[in-house]
Short mmCIF file of C-alpha atoms and ligand atoms in Angstrom, two decimals:
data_model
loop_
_atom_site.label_atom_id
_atom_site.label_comp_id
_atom_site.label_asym_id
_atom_site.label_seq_id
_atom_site.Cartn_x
_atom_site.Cartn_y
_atom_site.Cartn_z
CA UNK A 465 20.31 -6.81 -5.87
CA UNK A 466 17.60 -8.85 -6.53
CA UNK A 467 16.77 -9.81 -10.78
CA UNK A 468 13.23 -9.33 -11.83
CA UNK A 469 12.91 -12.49 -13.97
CA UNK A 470 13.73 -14.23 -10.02
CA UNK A 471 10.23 -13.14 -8.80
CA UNK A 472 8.01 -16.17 -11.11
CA UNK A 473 10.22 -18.34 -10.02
CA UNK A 474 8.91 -21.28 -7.72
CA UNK A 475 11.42 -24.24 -8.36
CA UNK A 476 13.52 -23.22 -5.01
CA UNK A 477 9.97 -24.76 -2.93
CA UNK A 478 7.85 -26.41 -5.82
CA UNK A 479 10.48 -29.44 -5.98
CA UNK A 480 9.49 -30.61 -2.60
CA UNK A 481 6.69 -32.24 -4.86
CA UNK A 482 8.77 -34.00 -6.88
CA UNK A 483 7.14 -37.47 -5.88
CA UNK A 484 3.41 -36.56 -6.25
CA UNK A 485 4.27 -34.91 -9.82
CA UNK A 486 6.68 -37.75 -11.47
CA UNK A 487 3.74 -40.46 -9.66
CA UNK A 488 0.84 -38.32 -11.47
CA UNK A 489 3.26 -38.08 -14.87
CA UNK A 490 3.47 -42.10 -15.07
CA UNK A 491 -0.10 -42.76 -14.08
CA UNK A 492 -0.91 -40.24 -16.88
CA UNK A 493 1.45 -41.88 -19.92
CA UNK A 494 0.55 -45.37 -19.18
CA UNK A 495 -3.18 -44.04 -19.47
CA UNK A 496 -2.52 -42.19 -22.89
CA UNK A 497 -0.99 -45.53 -23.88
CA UNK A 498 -3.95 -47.41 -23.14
CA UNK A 499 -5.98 -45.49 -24.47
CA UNK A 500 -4.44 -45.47 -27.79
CA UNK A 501 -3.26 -41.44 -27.37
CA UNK A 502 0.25 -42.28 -27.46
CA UNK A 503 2.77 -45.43 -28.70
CA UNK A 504 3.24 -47.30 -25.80
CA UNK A 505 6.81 -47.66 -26.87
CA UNK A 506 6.81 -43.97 -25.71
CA UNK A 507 4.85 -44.34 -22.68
CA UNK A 508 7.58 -47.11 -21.78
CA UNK A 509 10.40 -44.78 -22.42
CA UNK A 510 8.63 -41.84 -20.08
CA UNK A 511 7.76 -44.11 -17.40
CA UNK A 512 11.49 -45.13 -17.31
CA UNK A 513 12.73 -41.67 -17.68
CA UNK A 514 10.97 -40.56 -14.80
CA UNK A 515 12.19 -43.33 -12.52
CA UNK A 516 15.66 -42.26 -13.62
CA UNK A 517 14.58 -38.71 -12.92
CA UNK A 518 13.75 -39.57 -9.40
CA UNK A 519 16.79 -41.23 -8.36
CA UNK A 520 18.38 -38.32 -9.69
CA UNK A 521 16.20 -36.07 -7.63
CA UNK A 522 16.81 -38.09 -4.59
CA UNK A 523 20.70 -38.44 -5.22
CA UNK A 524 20.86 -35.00 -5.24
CA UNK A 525 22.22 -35.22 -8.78
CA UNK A 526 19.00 -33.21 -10.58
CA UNK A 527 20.01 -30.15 -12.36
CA UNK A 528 17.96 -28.22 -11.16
CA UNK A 529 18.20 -24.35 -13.32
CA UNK A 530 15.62 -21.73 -12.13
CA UNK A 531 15.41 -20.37 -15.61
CA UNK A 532 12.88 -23.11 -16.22
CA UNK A 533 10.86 -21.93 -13.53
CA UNK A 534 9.08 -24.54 -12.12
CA UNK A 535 9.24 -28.20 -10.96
CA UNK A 536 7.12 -28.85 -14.32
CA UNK A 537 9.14 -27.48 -16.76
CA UNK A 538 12.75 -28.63 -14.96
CA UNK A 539 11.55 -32.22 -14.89
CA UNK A 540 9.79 -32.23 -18.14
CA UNK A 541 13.23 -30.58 -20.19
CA UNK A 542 15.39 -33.14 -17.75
CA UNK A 543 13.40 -36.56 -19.61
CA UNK A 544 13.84 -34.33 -23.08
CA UNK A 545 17.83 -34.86 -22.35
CA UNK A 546 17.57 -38.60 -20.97
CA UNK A 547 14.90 -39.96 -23.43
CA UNK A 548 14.56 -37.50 -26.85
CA UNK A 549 11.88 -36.05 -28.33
CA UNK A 550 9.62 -39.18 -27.09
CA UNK A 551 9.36 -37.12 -23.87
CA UNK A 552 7.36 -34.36 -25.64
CA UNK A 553 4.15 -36.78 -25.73
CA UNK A 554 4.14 -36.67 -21.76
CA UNK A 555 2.10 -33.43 -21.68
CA UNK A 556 -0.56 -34.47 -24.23
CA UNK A 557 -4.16 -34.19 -22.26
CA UNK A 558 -2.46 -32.41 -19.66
CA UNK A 559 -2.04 -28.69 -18.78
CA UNK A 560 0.44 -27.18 -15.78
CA UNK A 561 -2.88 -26.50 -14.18
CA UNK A 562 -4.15 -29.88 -12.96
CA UNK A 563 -1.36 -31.09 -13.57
CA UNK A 564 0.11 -28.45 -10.21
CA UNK A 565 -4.04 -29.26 -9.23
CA UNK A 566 -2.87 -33.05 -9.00
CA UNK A 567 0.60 -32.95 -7.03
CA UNK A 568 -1.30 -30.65 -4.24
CA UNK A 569 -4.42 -33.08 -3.71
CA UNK A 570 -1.30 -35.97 -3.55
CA UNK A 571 0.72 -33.88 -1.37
CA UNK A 572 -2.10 -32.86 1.40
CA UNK A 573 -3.34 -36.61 1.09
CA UNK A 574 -0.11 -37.52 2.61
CA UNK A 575 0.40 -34.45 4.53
CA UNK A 576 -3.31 -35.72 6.04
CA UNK A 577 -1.97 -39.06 7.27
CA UNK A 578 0.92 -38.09 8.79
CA UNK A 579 -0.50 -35.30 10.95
CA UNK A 580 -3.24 -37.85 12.05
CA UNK A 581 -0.27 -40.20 12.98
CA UNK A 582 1.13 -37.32 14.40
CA UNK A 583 -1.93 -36.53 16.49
CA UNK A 584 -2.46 -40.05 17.92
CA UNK A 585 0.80 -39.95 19.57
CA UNK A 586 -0.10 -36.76 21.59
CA UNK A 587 -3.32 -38.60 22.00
CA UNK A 588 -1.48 -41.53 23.42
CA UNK A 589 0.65 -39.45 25.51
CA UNK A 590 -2.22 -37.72 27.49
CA UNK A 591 -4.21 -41.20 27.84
CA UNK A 592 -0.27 -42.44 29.17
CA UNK A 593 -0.51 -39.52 31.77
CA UNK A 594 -4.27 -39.89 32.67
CA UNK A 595 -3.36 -43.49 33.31
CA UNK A 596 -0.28 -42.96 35.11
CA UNK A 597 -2.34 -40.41 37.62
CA UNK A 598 -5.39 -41.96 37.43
CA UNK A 599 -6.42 -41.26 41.32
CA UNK A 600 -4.56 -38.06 41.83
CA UNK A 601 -6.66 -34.67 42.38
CA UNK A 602 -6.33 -31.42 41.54
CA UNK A 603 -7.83 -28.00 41.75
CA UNK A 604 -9.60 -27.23 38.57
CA UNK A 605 -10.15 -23.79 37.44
CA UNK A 606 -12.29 -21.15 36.10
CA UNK A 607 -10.48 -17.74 35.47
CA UNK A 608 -7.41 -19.01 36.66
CA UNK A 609 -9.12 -19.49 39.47
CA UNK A 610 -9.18 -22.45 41.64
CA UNK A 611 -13.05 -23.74 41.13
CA UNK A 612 -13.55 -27.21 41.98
CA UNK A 613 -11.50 -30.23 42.31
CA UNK A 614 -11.17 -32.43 39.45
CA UNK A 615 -8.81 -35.63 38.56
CA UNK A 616 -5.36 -34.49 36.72
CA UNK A 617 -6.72 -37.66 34.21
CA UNK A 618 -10.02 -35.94 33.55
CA UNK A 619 -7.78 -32.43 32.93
CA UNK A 620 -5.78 -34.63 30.28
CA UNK A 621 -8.81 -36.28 28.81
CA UNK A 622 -10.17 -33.14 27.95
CA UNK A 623 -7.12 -32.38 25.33
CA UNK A 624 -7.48 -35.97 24.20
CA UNK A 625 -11.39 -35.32 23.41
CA UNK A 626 -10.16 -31.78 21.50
CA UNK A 627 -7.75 -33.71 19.45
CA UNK A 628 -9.98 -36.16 18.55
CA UNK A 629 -12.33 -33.36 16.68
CA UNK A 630 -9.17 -31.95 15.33
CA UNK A 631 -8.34 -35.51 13.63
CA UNK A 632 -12.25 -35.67 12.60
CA UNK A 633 -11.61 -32.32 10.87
CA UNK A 634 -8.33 -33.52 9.06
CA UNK A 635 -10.02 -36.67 8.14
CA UNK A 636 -13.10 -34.85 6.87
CA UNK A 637 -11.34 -32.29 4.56
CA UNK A 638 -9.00 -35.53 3.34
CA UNK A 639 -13.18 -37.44 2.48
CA UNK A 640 -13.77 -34.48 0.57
CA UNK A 641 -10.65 -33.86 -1.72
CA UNK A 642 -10.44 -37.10 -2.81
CA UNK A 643 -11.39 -36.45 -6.15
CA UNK A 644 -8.69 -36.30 -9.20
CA UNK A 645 -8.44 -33.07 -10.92
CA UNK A 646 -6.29 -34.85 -13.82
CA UNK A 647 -8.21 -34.10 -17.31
CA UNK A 648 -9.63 -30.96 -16.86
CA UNK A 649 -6.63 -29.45 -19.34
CA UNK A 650 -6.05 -25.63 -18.78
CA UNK A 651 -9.42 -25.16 -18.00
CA UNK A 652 -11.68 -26.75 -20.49
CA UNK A 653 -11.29 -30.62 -20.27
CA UNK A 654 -9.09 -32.08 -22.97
CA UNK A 655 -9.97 -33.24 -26.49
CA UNK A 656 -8.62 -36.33 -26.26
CA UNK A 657 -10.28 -40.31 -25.30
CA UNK A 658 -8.81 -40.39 -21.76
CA UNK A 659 -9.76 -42.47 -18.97
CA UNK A 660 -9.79 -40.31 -16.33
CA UNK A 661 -11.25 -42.84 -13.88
CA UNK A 662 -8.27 -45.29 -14.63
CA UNK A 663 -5.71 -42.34 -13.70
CA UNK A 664 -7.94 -41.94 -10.47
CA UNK A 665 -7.95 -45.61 -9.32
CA UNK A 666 -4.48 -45.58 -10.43
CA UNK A 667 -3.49 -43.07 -8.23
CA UNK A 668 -5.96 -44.05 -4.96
CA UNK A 669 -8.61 -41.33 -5.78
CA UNK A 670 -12.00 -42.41 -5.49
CA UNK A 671 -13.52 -40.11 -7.96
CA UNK A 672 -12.93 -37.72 -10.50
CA UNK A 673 -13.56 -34.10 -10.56
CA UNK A 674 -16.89 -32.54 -12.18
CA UNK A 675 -16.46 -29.98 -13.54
CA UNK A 676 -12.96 -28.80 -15.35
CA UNK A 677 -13.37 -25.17 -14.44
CA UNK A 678 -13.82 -25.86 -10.60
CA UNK A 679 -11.07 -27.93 -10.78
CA UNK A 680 -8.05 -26.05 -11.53
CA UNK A 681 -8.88 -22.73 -9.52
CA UNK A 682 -9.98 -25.27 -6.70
CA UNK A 683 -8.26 -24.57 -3.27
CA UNK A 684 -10.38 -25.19 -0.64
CA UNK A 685 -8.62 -28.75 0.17
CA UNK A 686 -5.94 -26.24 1.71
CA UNK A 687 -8.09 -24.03 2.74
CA UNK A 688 -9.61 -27.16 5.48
CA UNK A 689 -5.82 -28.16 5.92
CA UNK A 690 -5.16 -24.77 7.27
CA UNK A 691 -8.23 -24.29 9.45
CA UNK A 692 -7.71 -27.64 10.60
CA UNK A 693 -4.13 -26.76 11.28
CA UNK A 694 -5.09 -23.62 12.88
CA UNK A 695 -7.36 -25.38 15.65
CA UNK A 696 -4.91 -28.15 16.40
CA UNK A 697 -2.27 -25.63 17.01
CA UNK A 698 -4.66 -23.32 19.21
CA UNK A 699 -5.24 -26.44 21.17
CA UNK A 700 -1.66 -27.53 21.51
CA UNK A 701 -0.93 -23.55 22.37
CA UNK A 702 -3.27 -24.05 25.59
CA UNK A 703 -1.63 -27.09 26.73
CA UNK A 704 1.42 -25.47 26.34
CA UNK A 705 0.15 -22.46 27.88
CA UNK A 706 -0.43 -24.59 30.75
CA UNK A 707 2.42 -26.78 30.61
CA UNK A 708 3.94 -23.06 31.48
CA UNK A 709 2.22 -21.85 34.37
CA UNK A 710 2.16 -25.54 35.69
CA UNK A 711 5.72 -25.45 35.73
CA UNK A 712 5.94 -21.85 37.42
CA UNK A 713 7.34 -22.03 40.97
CA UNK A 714 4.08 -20.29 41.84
CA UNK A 715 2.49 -23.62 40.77
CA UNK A 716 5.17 -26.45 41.46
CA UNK A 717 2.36 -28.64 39.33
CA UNK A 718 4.82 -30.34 36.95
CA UNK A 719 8.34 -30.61 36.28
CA UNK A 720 9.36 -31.46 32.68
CA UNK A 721 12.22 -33.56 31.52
CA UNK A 722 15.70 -31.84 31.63
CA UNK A 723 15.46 -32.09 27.95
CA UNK A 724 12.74 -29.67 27.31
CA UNK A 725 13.49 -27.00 29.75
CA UNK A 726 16.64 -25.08 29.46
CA UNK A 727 18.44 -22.60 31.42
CA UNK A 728 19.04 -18.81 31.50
CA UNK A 729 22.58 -17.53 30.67
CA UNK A 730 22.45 -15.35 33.50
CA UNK A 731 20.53 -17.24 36.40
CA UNK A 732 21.19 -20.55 37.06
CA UNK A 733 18.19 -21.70 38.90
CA UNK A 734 16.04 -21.00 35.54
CA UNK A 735 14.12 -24.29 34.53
CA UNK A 736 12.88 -22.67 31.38
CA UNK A 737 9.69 -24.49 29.29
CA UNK A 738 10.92 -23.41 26.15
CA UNK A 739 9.44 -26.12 23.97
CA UNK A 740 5.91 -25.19 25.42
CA UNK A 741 6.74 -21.50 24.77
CA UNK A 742 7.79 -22.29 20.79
CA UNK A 743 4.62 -23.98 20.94
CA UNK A 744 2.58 -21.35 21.66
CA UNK A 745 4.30 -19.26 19.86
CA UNK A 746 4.19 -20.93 16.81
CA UNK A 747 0.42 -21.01 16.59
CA UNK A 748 0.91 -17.60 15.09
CA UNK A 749 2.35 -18.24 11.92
CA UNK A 750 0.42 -21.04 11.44
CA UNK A 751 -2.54 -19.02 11.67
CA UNK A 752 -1.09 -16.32 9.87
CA UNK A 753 -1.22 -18.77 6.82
CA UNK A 754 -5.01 -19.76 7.34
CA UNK A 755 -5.33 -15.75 6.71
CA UNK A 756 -2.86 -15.79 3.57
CA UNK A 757 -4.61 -18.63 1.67
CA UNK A 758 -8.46 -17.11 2.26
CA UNK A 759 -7.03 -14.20 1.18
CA UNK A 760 -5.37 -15.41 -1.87
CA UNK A 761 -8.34 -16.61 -2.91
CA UNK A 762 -10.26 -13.87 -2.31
CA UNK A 763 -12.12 -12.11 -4.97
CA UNK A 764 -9.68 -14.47 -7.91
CA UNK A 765 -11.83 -15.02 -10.81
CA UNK A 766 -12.01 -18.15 -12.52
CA UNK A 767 -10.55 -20.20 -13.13
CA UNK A 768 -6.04 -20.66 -13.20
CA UNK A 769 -4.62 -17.11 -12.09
CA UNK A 770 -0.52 -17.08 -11.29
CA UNK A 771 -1.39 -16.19 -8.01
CA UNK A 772 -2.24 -19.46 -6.89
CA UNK A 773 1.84 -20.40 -7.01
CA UNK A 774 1.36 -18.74 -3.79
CA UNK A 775 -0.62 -21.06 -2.27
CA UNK A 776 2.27 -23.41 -1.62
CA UNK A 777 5.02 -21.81 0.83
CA UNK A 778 2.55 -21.38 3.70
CA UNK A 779 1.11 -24.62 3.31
CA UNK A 780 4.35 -26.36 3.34
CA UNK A 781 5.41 -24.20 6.50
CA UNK A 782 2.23 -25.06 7.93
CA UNK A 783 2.54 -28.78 7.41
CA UNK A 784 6.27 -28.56 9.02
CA UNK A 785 4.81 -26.76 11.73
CA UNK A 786 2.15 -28.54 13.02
CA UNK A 787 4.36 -31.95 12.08
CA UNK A 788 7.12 -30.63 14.39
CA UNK A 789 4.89 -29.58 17.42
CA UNK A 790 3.27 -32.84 17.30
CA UNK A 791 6.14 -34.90 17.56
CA UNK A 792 7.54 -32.29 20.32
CA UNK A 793 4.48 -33.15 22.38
CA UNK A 794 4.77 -36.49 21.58
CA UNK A 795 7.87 -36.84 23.20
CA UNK A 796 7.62 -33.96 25.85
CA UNK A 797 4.53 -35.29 27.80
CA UNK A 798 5.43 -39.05 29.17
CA UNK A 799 8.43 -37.24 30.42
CA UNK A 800 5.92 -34.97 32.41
CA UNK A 801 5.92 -35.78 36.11
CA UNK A 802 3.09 -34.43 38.06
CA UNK A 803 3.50 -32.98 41.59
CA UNK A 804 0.97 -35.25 43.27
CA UNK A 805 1.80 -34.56 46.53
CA UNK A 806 1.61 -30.48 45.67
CA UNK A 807 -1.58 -30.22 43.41
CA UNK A 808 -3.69 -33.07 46.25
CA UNK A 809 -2.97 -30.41 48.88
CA UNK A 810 -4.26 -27.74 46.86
CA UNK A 811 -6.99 -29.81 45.85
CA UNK A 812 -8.35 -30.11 49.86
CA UNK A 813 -8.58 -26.08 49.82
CA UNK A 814 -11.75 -25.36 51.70
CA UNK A 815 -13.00 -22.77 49.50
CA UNK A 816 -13.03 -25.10 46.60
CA UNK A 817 -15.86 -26.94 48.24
CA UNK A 818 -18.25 -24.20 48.75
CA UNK A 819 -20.60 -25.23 45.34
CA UNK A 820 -20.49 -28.69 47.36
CA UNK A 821 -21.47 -26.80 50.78
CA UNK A 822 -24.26 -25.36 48.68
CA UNK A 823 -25.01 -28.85 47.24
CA UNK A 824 -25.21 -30.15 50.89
CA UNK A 825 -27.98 -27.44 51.77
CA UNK A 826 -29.81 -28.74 48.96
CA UNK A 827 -30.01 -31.65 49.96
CA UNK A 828 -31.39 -30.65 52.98
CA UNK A 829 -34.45 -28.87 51.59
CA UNK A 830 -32.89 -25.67 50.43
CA UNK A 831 -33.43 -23.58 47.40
CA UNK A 832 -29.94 -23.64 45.26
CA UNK A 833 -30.53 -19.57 45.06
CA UNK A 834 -30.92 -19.54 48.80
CA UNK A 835 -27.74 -21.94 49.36
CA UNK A 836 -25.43 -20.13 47.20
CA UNK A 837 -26.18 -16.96 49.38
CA UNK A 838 -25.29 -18.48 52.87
CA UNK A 839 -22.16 -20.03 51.53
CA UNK A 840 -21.09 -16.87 50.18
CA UNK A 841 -21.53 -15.23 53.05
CA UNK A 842 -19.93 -18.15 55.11
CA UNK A 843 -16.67 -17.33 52.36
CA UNK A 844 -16.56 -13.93 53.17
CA UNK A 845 -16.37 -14.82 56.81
CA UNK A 846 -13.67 -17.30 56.41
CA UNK A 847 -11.84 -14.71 54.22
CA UNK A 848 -12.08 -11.96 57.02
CA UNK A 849 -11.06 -13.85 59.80
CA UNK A 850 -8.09 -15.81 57.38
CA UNK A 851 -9.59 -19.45 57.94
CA UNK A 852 -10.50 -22.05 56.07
CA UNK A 853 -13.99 -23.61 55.88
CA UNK A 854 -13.02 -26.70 57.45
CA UNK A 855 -11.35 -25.07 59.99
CA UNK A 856 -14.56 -23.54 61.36
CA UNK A 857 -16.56 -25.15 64.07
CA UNK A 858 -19.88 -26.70 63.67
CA UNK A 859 -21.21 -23.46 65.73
CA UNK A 860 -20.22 -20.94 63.33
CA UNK A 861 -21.46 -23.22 60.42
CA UNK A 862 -24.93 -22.68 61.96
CA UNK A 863 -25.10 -19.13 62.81
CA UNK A 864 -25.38 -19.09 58.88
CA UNK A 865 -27.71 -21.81 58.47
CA UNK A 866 -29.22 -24.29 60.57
CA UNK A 867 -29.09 -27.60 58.30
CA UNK A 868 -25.80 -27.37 58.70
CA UNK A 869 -24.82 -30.48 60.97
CA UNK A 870 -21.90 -32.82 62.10
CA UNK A 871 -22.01 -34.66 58.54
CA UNK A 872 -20.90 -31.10 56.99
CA UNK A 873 -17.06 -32.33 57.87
CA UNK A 874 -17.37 -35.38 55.51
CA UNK A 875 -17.05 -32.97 52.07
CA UNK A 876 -13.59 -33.62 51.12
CA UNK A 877 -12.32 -33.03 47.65
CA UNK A 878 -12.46 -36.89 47.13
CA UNK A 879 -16.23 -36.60 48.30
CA UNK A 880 -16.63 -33.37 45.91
CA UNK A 881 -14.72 -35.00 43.11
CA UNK A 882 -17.02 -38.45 43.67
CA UNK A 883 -19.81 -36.68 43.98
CA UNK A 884 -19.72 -35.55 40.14
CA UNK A 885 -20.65 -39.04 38.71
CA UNK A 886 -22.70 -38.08 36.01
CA UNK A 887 -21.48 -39.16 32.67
CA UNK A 888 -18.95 -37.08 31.65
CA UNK A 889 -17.96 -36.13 34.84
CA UNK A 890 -14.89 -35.52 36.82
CA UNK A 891 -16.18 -38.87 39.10
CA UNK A 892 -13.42 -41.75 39.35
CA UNK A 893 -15.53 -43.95 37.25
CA UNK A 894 -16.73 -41.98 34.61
CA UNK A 895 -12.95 -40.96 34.58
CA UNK A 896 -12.40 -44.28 34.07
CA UNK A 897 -15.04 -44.44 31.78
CA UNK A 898 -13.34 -41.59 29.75
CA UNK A 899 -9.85 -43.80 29.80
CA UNK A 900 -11.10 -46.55 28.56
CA UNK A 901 -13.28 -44.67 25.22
CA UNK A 902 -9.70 -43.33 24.65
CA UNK A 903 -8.06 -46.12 24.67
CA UNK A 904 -10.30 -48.17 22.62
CA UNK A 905 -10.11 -45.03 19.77
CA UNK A 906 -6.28 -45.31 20.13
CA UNK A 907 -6.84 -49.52 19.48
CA UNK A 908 -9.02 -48.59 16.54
CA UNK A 909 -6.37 -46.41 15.09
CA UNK A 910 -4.06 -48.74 15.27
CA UNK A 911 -5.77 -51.28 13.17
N1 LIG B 2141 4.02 -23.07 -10.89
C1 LIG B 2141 2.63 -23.05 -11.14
C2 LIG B 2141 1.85 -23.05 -9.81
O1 LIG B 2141 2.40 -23.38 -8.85
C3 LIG B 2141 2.21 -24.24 -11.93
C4 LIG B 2141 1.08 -23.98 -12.86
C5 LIG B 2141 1.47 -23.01 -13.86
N2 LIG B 2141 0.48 -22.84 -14.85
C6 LIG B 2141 0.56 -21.83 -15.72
N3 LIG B 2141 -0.38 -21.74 -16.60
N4 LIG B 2141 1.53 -20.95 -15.70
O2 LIG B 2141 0.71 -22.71 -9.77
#
């Protein structure tokens, strides 16, 4: 049976920010001592309090008691046992509001950072692999199906280039939150002297909030962390989704480390990608909390409502989430080793280099239209009679056009791949070009 009074309760996940809301509680006393708001013998004996609070927190020797609700009111009554009545001058100029405002906008500023971290190291990984297989080809594909061949490197570039909007996004949302919410009270502002731009440089923000109102019904700083989230883990879900079908048997494209496949309890020949799979499954939930926080926020009217204590289970999951699949990544890729020999012969199908066949009869005068037309009638051919285009002699070639000549035998998929040396293209050097922006972001990073 479950007790009523149980369901306002949020100290069981609240006191994971235990760190952001004894940091904000100092920064705030020393303030009110400053400014005259508060003895600073007081201030002394809060600040010190809270530092023994801490280690008790982190010794695992808090007592914590749900009847007090929240992480507020557990630490707050905790420094009323170890210091005395000075502790009731901590909450002067302060409400639960920004104060619960404060810890978030310190907890998603380091939530921020590490998932950046985190998504550098899958960034590193993929520019690892590109390296590693700089000159190997592959078929690359449109509808699953094979289109045109491209380097594996440029393949693996590509999710470097979608991570690097996905840290853009992270860093954007982190640009825009970095504003304290401290001193707005319940709702109102405070009627006290603060200085609410010492608390801010005091704590690393760079501004302060506006307007009081807007700041303690403010989510939106999740809000970004969960679309961002969202669209890290949707790309991570295709890589994984091909990380899968790469290591199909049907495919034979990659074989993963022993430590991220396991087997079936049944059938022992069963190389399974789990990992990937959790992956991709795991997008879900993560953005199944993107949908809870909108629509938490839906419709609330200003400016605190109770329902915003739901704003922080999700988030944290999130955050684990997206932390976790990272560093899975992270480790799962350089382990990755790529069937060269298997995805260069499937690069050198025929069929891939029809758009080139069509490029050729360009070149030699004809309309693309037109050129398109004989080489898909040349494919249907091939398909009938179960050959490949380079199988077919020069004689057939030119009962479907007459440009066609002897030089028609020197498109390869090396040629095809070459060929595309535009910038951004699947060409060796503007591969190489590709590498080396990616490796000068990852040297930036790291500075
Ligand atoms: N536990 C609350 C939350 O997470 C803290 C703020 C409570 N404020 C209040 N007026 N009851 O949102």
């Amino acid at each position: 049976m479950t007790d009523h009074r149980d369901y306002t309760v949020s100290m069981h996940y609240d006191r994971r920010l235990y760190r952001q809301d004894i940091a904000g509680s100092k920064a705030h006393a020393a303030m009110l001592a400053r400014q005259g708001i508060i003895p600073p013998e007081d201030a002394d004996a809060i600040i010190a309090g809270l530092g023994r609070v801490q280690d008790e927190i982190e010794r695992g020797e808090f007592p914590w008691d749900a009847a007090l609700e929240d992480l507020h009111m557990n630490i707050e009554r905790r420094l009323t046992d170890l210091i005395g009545p000075a502790a009731g001058r901590l909450h002067t100029g302060r409400s639960r509001n920004d104060q619960i405002a404060l810890d978030l906008r310190l907890y998603t500023r380091e939530a921020i950072a590490d998932t950046v971290a985190g998504l550098r190291n899958v960034q590193r990984a993929l520019a690892g692999l590109a390296e590693q297989y700089r000159d190997v080809v592959m078929p690359g594909y449109t509808h699953l199906q094979r289109a045109q061949p491209v380097l594996f490197a440029h393949h693996m570039l590509a999710y470097f280039e979608m991570l690097e909007r996905d840290i853009g996004r992270f860093q954007d949302g982190a640009a825009r939150m970095d504003v304290l919410p401290l001193g707005s009270g319940a709702l109102a502002g405070v009627p006290y002297p603060t200085d609410r731009n010492a608390v801010a440089a005091a704590l690393g923000f760079s501004a302060i909030s506006a307007n009081s109102m807007d700041a303690v019904a403010d989510r939106d700083f999740l809000v970004e962390y969960h679309a961002a989230a969202a669209t890290a883990m949707m790309h991570l879900s295709r890589l994984a989704e091909e990380i899968v079908i790469w290591s199909s048997r049907e495919f034979d494209f990659v074989r993963l480390a022993d430590e991220f496949t396991t087997g079936s309890s049944i059938m022992p020949q069963k190389r399974n990608p789990d990992f990937a799979e959790i992956a991709r499954g795991k997008t879900g939930r993560v953005y199944g909390h993107l949908v809870a926080i909108l629509t938490l926020l839906k419709g609330l009217p200003l400016t605190y409502n109770r329902d915003l204590q739901e704003d922080k289970e999700g988030f944290f999951d999130t955050v684990d989430t997206l932390l976790a699949t990272l560093a899975v990544f992270a480790a799962m890729l350089p382990g990755m080793a790529l069937n060269a020999a298997r995805v260069e012969s499937l690069a050198g199908d025929s069929y891939m280099l029809a758009t080139d066949l069509a490029d050729y009869l360009v070149g030699k005068g004809l309309p693309f239209r037109e050129a398109h037309g004989v080489m898909r009638r040349l494919c249907r051919r091939c398909e009938e009679g179960d050959r490949s285009l380079s199988e077919l002699p020069l004689s057939e070639y030119r009962k479907f056009s007459p440009h066609f000549a002897d030089d028609v035998y020197a498109i390869t998929a090396a040629a095809s791949v070459a060929a595309r040396d535009n910038p951004g293209g699947t060409a060796p050097n503007r591969v190489a070009e590709g590498l080396a922006r990616a490796q000068k972001i990852l040297a930036e990073a790291e500075r």
